Short mmCIF file of C-alpha atoms and ligand atoms in Angstrom, two decimals:
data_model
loop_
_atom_site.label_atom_id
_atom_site.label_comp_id
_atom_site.label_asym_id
_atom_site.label_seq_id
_atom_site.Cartn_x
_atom_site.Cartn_y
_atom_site.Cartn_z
CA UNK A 971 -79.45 96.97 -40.94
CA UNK A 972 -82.52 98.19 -39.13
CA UNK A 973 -85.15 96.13 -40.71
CA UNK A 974 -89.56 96.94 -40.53
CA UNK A 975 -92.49 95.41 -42.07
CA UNK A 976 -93.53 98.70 -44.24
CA UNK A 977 -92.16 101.98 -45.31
CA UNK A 978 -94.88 104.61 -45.66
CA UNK A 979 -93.98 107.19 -47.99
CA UNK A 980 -96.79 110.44 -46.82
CA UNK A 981 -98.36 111.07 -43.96
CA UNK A 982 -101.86 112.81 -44.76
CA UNK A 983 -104.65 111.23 -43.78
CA UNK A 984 -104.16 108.25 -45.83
CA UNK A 985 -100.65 107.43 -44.25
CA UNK A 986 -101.81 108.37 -40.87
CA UNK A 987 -104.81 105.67 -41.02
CA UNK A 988 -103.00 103.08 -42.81
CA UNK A 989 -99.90 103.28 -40.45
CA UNK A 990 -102.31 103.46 -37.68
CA UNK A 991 -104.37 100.11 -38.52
CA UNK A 992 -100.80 98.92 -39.57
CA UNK A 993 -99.37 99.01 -36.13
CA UNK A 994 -102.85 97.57 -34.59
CA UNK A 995 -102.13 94.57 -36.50
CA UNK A 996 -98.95 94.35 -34.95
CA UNK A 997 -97.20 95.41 -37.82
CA UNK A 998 -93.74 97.54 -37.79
CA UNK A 999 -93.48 100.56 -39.48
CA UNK A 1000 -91.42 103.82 -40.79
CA UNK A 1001 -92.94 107.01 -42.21
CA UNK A 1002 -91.50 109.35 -44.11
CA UNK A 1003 -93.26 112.65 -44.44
CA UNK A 1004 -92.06 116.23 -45.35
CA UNK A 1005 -94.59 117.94 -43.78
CA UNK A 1006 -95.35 120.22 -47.57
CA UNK A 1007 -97.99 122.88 -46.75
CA UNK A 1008 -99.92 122.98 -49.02
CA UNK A 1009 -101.29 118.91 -48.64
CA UNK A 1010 -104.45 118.41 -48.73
CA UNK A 1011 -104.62 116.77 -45.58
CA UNK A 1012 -103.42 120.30 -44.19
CA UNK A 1013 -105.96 122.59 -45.23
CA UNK A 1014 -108.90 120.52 -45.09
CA UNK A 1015 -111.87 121.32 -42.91
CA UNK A 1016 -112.54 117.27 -41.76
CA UNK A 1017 -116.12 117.46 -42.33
CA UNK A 1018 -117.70 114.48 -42.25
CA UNK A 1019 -121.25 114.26 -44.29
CA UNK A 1020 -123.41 111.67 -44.39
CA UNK A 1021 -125.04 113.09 -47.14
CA UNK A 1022 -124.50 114.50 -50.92
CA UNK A 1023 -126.30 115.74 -54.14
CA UNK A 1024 -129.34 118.02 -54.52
CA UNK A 1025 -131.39 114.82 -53.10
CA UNK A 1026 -129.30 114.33 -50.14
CA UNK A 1027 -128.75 110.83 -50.67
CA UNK A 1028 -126.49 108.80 -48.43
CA UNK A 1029 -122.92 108.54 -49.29
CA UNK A 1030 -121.56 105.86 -50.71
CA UNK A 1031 -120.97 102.55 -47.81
CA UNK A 1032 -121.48 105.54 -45.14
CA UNK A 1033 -123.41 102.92 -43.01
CA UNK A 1034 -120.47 100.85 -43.17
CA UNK A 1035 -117.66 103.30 -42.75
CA UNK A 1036 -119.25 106.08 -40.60
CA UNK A 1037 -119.38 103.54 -37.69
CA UNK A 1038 -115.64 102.56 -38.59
CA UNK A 1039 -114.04 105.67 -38.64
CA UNK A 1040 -115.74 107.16 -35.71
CA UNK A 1041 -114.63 104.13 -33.53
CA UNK A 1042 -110.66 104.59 -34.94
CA UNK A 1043 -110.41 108.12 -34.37
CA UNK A 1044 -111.48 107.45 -30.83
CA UNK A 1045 -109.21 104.50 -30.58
CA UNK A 1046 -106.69 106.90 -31.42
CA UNK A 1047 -108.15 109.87 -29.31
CA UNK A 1048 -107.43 107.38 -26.16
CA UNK A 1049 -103.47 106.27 -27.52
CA UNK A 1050 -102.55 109.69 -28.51
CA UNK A 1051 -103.97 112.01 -25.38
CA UNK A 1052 -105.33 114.56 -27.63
CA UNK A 1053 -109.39 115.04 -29.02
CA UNK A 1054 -109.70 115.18 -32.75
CA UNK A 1055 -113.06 113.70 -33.04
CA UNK A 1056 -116.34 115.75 -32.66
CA UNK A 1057 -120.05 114.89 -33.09
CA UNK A 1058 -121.71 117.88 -34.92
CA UNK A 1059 -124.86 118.99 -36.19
CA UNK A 1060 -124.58 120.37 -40.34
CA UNK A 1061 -127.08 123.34 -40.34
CA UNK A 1062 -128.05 123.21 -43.70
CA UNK A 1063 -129.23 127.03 -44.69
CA UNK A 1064 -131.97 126.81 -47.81
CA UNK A 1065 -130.86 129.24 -50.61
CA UNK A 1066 -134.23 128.04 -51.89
CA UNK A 1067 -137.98 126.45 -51.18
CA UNK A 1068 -136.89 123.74 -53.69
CA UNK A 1069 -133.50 122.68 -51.82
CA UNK A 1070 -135.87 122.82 -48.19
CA UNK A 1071 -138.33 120.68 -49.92
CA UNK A 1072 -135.66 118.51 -51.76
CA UNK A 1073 -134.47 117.78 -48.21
CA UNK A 1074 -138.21 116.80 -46.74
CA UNK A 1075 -138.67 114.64 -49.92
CA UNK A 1076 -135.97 112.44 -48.94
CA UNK A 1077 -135.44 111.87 -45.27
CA UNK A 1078 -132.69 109.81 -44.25
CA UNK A 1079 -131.54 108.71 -40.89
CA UNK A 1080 -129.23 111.66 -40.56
CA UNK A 1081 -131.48 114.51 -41.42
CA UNK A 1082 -134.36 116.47 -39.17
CA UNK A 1083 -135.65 119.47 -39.56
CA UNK A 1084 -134.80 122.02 -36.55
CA UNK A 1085 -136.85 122.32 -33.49
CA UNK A 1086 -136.35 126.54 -33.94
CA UNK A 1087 -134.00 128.69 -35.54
CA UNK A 1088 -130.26 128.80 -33.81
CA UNK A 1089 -129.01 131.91 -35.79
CA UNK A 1090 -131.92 134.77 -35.94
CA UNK A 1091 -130.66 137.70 -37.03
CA UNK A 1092 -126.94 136.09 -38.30
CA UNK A 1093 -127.96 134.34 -41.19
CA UNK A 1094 -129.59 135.10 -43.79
CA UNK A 1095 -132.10 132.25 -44.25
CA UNK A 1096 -135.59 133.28 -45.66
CA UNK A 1097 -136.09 129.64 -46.85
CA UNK A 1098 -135.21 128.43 -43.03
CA UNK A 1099 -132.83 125.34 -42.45
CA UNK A 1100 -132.54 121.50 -41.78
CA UNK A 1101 -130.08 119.64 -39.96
CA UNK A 1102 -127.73 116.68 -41.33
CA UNK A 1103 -126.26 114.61 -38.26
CA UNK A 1104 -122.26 114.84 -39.34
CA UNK A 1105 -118.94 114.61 -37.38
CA UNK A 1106 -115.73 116.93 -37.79
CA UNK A 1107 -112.13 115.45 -37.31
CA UNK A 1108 -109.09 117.92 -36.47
CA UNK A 1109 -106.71 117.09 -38.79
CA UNK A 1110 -103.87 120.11 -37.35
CA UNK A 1111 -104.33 118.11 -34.08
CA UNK A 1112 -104.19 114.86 -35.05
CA UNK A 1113 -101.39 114.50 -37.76
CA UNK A 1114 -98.76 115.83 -36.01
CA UNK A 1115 -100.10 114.03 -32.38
CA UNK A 1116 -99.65 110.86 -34.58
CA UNK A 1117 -96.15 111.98 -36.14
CA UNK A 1118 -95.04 112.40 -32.96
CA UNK A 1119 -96.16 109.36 -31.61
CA UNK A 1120 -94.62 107.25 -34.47
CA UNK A 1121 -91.08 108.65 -35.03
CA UNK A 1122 -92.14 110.14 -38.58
CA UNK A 1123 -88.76 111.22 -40.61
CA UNK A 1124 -89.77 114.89 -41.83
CA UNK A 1125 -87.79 114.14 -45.00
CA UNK A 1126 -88.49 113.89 -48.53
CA UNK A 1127 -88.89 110.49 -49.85
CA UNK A 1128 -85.77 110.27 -52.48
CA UNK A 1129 -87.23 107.76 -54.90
CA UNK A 1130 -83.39 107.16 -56.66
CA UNK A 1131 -81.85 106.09 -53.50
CA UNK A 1132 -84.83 103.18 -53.06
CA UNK A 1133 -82.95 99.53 -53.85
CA UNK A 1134 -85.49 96.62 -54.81
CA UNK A 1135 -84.33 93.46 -53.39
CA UNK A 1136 -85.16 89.87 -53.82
CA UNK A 1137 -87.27 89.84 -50.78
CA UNK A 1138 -88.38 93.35 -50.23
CA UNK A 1139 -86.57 96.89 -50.65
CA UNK A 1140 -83.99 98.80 -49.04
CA UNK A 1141 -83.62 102.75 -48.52
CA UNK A 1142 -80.73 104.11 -47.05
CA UNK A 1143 -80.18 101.37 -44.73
CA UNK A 1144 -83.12 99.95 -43.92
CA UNK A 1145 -85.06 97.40 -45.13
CA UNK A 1146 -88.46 96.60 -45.37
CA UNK A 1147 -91.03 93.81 -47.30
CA UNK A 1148 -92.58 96.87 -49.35
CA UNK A 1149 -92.72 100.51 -49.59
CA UNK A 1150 -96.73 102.08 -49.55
CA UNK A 1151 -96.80 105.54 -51.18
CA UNK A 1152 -99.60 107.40 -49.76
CA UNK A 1153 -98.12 110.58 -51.34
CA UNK A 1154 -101.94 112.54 -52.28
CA UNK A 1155 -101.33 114.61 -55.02
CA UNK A 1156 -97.61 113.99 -55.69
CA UNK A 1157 -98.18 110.46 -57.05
CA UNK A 1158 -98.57 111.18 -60.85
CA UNK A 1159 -95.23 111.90 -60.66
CA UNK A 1160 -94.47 108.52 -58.56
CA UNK A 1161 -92.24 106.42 -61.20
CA UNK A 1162 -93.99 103.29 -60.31
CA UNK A 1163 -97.50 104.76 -60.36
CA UNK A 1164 -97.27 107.47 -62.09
CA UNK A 1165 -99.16 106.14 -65.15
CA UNK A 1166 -102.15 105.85 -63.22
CA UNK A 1167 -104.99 108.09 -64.39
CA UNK A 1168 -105.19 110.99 -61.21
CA UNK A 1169 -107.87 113.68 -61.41
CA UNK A 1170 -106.38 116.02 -58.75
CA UNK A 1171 -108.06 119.03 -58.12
CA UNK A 1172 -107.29 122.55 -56.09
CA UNK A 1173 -109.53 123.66 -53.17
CA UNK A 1174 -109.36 127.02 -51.54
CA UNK A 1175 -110.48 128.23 -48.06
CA UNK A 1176 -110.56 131.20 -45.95
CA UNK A 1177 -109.78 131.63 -41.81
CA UNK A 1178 -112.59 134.38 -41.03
CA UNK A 1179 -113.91 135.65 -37.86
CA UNK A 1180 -116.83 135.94 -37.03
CA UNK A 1181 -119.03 138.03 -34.08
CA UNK A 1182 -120.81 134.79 -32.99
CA UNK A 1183 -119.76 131.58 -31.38
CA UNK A 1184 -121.15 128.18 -32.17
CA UNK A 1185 -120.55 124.56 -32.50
CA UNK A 1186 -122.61 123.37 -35.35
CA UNK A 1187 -120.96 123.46 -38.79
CA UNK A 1188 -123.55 125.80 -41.38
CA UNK A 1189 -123.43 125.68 -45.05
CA UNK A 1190 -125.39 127.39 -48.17
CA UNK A 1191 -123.14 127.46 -50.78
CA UNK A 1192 -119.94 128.21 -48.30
CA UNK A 1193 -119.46 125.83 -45.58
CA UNK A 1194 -118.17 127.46 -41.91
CA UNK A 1195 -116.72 125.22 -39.77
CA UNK A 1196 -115.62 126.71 -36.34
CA UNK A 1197 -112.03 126.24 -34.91
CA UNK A 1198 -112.84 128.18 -32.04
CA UNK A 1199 -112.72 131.68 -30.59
CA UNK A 1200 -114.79 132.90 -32.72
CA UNK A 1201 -112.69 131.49 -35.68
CA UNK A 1202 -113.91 129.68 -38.94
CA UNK A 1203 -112.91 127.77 -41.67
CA UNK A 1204 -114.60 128.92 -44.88
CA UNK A 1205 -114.23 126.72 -47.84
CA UNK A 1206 -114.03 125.59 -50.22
CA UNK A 1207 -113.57 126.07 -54.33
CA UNK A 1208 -113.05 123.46 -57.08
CA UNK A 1209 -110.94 123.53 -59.56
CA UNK A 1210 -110.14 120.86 -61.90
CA UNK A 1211 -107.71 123.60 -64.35
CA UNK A 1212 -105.63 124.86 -62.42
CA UNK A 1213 -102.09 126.38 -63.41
CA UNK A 1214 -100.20 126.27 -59.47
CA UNK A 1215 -101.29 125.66 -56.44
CA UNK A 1216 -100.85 129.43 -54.82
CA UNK A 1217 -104.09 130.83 -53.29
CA UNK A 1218 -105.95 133.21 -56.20
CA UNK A 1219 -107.96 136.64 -56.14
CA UNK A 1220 -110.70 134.88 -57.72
CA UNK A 1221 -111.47 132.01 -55.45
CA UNK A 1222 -110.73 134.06 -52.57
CA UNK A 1223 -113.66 136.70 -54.81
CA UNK A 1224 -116.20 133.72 -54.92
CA UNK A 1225 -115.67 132.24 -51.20
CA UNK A 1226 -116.48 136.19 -50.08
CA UNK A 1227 -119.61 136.66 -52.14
CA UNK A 1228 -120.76 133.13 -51.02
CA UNK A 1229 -120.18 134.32 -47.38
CA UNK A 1230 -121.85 137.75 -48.15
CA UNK A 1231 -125.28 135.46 -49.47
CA UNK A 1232 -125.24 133.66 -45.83
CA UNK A 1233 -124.17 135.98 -43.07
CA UNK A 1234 -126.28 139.10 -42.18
CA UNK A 1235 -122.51 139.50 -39.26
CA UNK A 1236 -119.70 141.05 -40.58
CA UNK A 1237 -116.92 138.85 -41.02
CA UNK A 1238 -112.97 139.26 -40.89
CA UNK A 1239 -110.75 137.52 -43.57
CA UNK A 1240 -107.59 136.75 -41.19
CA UNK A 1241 -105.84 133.62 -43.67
CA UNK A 1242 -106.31 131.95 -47.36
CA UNK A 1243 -104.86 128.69 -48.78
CA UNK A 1244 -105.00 126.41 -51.36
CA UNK A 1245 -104.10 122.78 -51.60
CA UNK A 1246 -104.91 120.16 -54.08
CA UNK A 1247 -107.33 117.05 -53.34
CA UNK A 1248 -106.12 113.87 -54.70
CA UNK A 1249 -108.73 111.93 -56.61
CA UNK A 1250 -109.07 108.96 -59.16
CA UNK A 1251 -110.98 108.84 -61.86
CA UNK A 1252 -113.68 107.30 -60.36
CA UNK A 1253 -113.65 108.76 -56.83
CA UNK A 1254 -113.03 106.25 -54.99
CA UNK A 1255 -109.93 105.07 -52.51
CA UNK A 1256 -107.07 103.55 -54.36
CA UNK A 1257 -105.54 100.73 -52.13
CA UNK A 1258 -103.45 97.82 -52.95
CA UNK A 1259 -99.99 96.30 -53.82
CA UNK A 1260 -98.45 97.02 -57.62
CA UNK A 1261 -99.87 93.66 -59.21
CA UNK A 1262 -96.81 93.28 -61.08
CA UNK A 1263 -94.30 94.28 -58.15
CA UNK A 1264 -95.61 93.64 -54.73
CA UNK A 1265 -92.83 95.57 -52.87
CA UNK A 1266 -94.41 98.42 -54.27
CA UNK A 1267 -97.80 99.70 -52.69
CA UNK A 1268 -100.62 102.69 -53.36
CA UNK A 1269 -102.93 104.34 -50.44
CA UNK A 1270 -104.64 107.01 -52.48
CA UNK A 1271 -107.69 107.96 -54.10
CA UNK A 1272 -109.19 109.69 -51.19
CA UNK A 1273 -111.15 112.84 -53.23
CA UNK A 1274 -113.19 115.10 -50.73
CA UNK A 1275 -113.68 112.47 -48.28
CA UNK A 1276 -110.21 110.97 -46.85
CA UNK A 1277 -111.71 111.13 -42.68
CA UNK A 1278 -114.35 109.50 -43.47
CA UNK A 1279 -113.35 106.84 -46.20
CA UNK A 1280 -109.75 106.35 -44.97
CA UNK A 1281 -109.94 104.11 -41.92
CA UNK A 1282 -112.33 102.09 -43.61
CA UNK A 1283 -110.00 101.71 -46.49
CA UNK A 1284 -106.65 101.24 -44.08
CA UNK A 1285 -108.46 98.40 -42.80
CA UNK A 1286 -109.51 96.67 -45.84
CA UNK A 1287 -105.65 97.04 -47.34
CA UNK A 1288 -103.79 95.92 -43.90
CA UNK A 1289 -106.58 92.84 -43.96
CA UNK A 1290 -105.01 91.96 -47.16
CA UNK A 1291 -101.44 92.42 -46.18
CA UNK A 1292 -101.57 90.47 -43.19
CA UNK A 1293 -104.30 87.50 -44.22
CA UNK A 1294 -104.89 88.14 -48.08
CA UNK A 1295 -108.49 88.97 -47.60
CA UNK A 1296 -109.44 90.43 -50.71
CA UNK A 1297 -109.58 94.58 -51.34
CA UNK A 1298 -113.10 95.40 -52.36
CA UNK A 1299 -112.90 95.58 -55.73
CA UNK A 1300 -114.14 99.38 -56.19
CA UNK A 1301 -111.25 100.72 -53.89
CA UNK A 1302 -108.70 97.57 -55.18
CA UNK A 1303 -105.49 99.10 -57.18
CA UNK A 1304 -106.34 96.40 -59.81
CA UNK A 1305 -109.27 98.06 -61.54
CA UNK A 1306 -106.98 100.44 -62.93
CA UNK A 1307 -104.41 97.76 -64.20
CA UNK A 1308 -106.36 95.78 -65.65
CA UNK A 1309 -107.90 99.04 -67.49
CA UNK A 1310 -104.71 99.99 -68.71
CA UNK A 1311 -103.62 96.45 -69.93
C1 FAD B 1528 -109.83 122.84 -49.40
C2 FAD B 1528 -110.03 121.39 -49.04
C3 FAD B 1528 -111.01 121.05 -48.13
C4 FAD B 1528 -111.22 119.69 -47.79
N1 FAD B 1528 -112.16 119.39 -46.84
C5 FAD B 1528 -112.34 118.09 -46.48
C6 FAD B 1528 -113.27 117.75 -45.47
O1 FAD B 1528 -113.91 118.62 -44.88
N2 FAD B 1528 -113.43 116.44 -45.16
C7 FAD B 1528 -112.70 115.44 -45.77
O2 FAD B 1528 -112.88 114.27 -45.44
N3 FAD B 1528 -111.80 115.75 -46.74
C8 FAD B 1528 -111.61 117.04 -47.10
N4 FAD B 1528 -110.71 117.36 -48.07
C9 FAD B 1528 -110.05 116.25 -48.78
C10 FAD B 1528 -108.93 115.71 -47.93
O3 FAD B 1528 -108.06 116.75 -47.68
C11 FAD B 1528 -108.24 114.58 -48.70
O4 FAD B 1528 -109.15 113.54 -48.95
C12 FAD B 1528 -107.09 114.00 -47.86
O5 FAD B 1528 -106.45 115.01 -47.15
C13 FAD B 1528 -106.09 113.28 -48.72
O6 FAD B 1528 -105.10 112.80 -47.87
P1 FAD B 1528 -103.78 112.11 -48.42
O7 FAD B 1528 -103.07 111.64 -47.22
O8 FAD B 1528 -104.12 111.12 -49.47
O9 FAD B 1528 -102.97 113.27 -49.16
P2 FAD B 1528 -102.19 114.52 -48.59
O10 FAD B 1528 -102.97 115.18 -47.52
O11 FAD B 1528 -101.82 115.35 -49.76
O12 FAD B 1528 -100.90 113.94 -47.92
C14 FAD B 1528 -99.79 113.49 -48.66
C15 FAD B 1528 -98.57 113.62 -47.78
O13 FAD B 1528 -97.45 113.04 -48.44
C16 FAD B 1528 -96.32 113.86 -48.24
N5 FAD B 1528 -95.40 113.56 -49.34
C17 FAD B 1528 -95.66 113.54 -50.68
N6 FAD B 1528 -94.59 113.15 -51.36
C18 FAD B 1528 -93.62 112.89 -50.45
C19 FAD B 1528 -92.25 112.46 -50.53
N7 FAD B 1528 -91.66 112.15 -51.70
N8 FAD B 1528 -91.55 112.32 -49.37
C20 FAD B 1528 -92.11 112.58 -48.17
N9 FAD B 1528 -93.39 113.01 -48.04
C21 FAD B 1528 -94.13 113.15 -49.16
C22 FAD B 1528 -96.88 115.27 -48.19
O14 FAD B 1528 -96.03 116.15 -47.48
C23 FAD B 1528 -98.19 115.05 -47.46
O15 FAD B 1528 -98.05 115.21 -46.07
C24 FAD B 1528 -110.45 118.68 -48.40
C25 FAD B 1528 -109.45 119.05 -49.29
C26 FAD B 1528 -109.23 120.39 -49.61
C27 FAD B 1528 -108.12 120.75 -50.56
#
């Protein structure tokens, strides 16, 4: 029987980072992933932000995990052959005085104000425009360079056919000390974490064109991230009541008005999806073995953050799996069992 260390059930971002730090640490490793469109992990625009909220405060740990994450993806830039990480400035367009003098009020390592205006006569920016230092990771190029590079099975995970064992699990023939699910959105209807409290919610986004080139990623309201050739993400909506997970008239309404407020160019609608970000309760990672089963593992939790919070997070759980250093407790699986006791 062909035996490994770990079965990782999902490759988003969350399985790609965990199985990633996994195999660092020497560990072995099969993923199953079946490559469903509308993942999060597949639409999303990899922004990274070092700031949030109407008083651009820091994110939470991002001194701790912005370092982190940059150094992985380029740890993985140099195994894999491929670039997925990019340094880029966030030109923040001010829909008002207050939000321009929100953003002098509270300076932060990350933000300047610009030395002149990049986009005269594209944007419309009567208010003018500050900069937040952020980073973009390209999440088309670097699942499937990392799929590739690992063997993933493009399967569905068949949770019937998985066997628990006296030391470990076995599925279909091969064994392993624990399965992780790192599943995004599909866990509430994981049988073994299921129960868990998820707050899972829908984000849309349009491909435009545009008749200007540029590098930095800009965002009142909409956020445009460029792809290249003149191409742009535009996202995103959220919705917390949501009946399916197709792309709808209205969100695809609201992103076009937003982009109608920012751009004095015409723009080209050329694609629209949806997928659905999966989120906790409390926002924050959800990483850890079952506490009352521990062939049974979670990597989830990652909200609108997962390039940014999920290497810090693999690391944390694989430090635990391999020496038993302890899980911080605000990303630890635990909080939510001992919640529910
Ligand atoms: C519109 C939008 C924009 C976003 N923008 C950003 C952004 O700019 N920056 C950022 O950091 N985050 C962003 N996010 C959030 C980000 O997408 C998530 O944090 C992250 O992708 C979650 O990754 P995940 O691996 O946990 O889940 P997912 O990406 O959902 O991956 C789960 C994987 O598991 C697989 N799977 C599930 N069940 C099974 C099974 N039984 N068998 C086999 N495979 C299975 C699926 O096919 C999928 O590949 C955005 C999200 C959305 C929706």
């Amino acid at each position: 029987m062909e035996t490994v260390d770990y079965i990782l059930v999902g490759q988003g971002v969350a399985g790609t980072l965990l199985g990633w730090e996994m195999q660092q640490a020497g560990l072995k490793i099969t993923v199953f992933d079946d490559g469903r469109a509308d993942a999060a992990s597949r639409l999303a625009a990899g922004i990274i932000n070092p700031v949030s909220g109407r008083l651009f405060e820091v994110s939470w740990l991002y001194d701790t995990i912005y370092p982190l994450a940059k150094a992985t993806y380029h740890a993985m830039e140099a195994v894999l052959g491929v670039p997925v990480f990019t340094d880029r400035d966030i030109w923040n367009v001010w829909a008002t005085a207050q939000m321009r003098n929100a953003f002098a009020a509270h300076p932060t390592p990350y933000s300047v104000f610009p030395e002149g205006d990049r986009y005269a006569g594209l944007l419309e920016a009567p208010f003018g425009a500050g900069i937040v230092k952020g980073a973009n990771v390209d999440l088309a190029t670097l699942l499937p360079a990392w799929a590739s590079h690992i063997g993933a099975r493009r399967e569905t995970f068949d949770m019937t056919a998985l066997e628990l064992k006296d030391k470990g699990v076995v599925y279909k023939g091969l064994q392993a000390k624990a399965v992780i699910f790192c599943e995004g959105a599909a866990s509430p209807q994981n049988p073994w974490f299921g129960k868990l409290k998820f707050h899972p919610n829908k984000g849309e986004a349009l491909i435009i064109r545009l008749p200007f080139e540029t590098t930095d990623i800009i965002k009142k309201g909409v956020t445009l991230v460029p792809l290249g050739n003149k191409t742009y993400w535009a996202g995103a909506t959220f919705a917390w009541d949501y009946t399916d997970i197709s792309p709808t008239a209205a969100a695809r309404a609201h992103i076009e008005s937003q982009l109608r407020q920012l751009l004095l160019a015409p723009f080209e609608v050329t694609g629209h999806r949806a997928a659905v970000r999966p989120a906790g309760p409390d926002r924050r990672p959800m990483a850890g073995l079952h506490p009352h089963d521990p062939r049974l593992g979670i990597f989830n939790g990652m909200g609108s953050k997962g390039c940014s919070l999920a290497p810090w997070a693999a690391r944390k759980f694989v430090g635990n799996l391999i020496s038993g250093e302890a899980i911080p407790p605000e990303i630890d699986i635990n909080r939510f069992f001992r919640a529910l006791r």
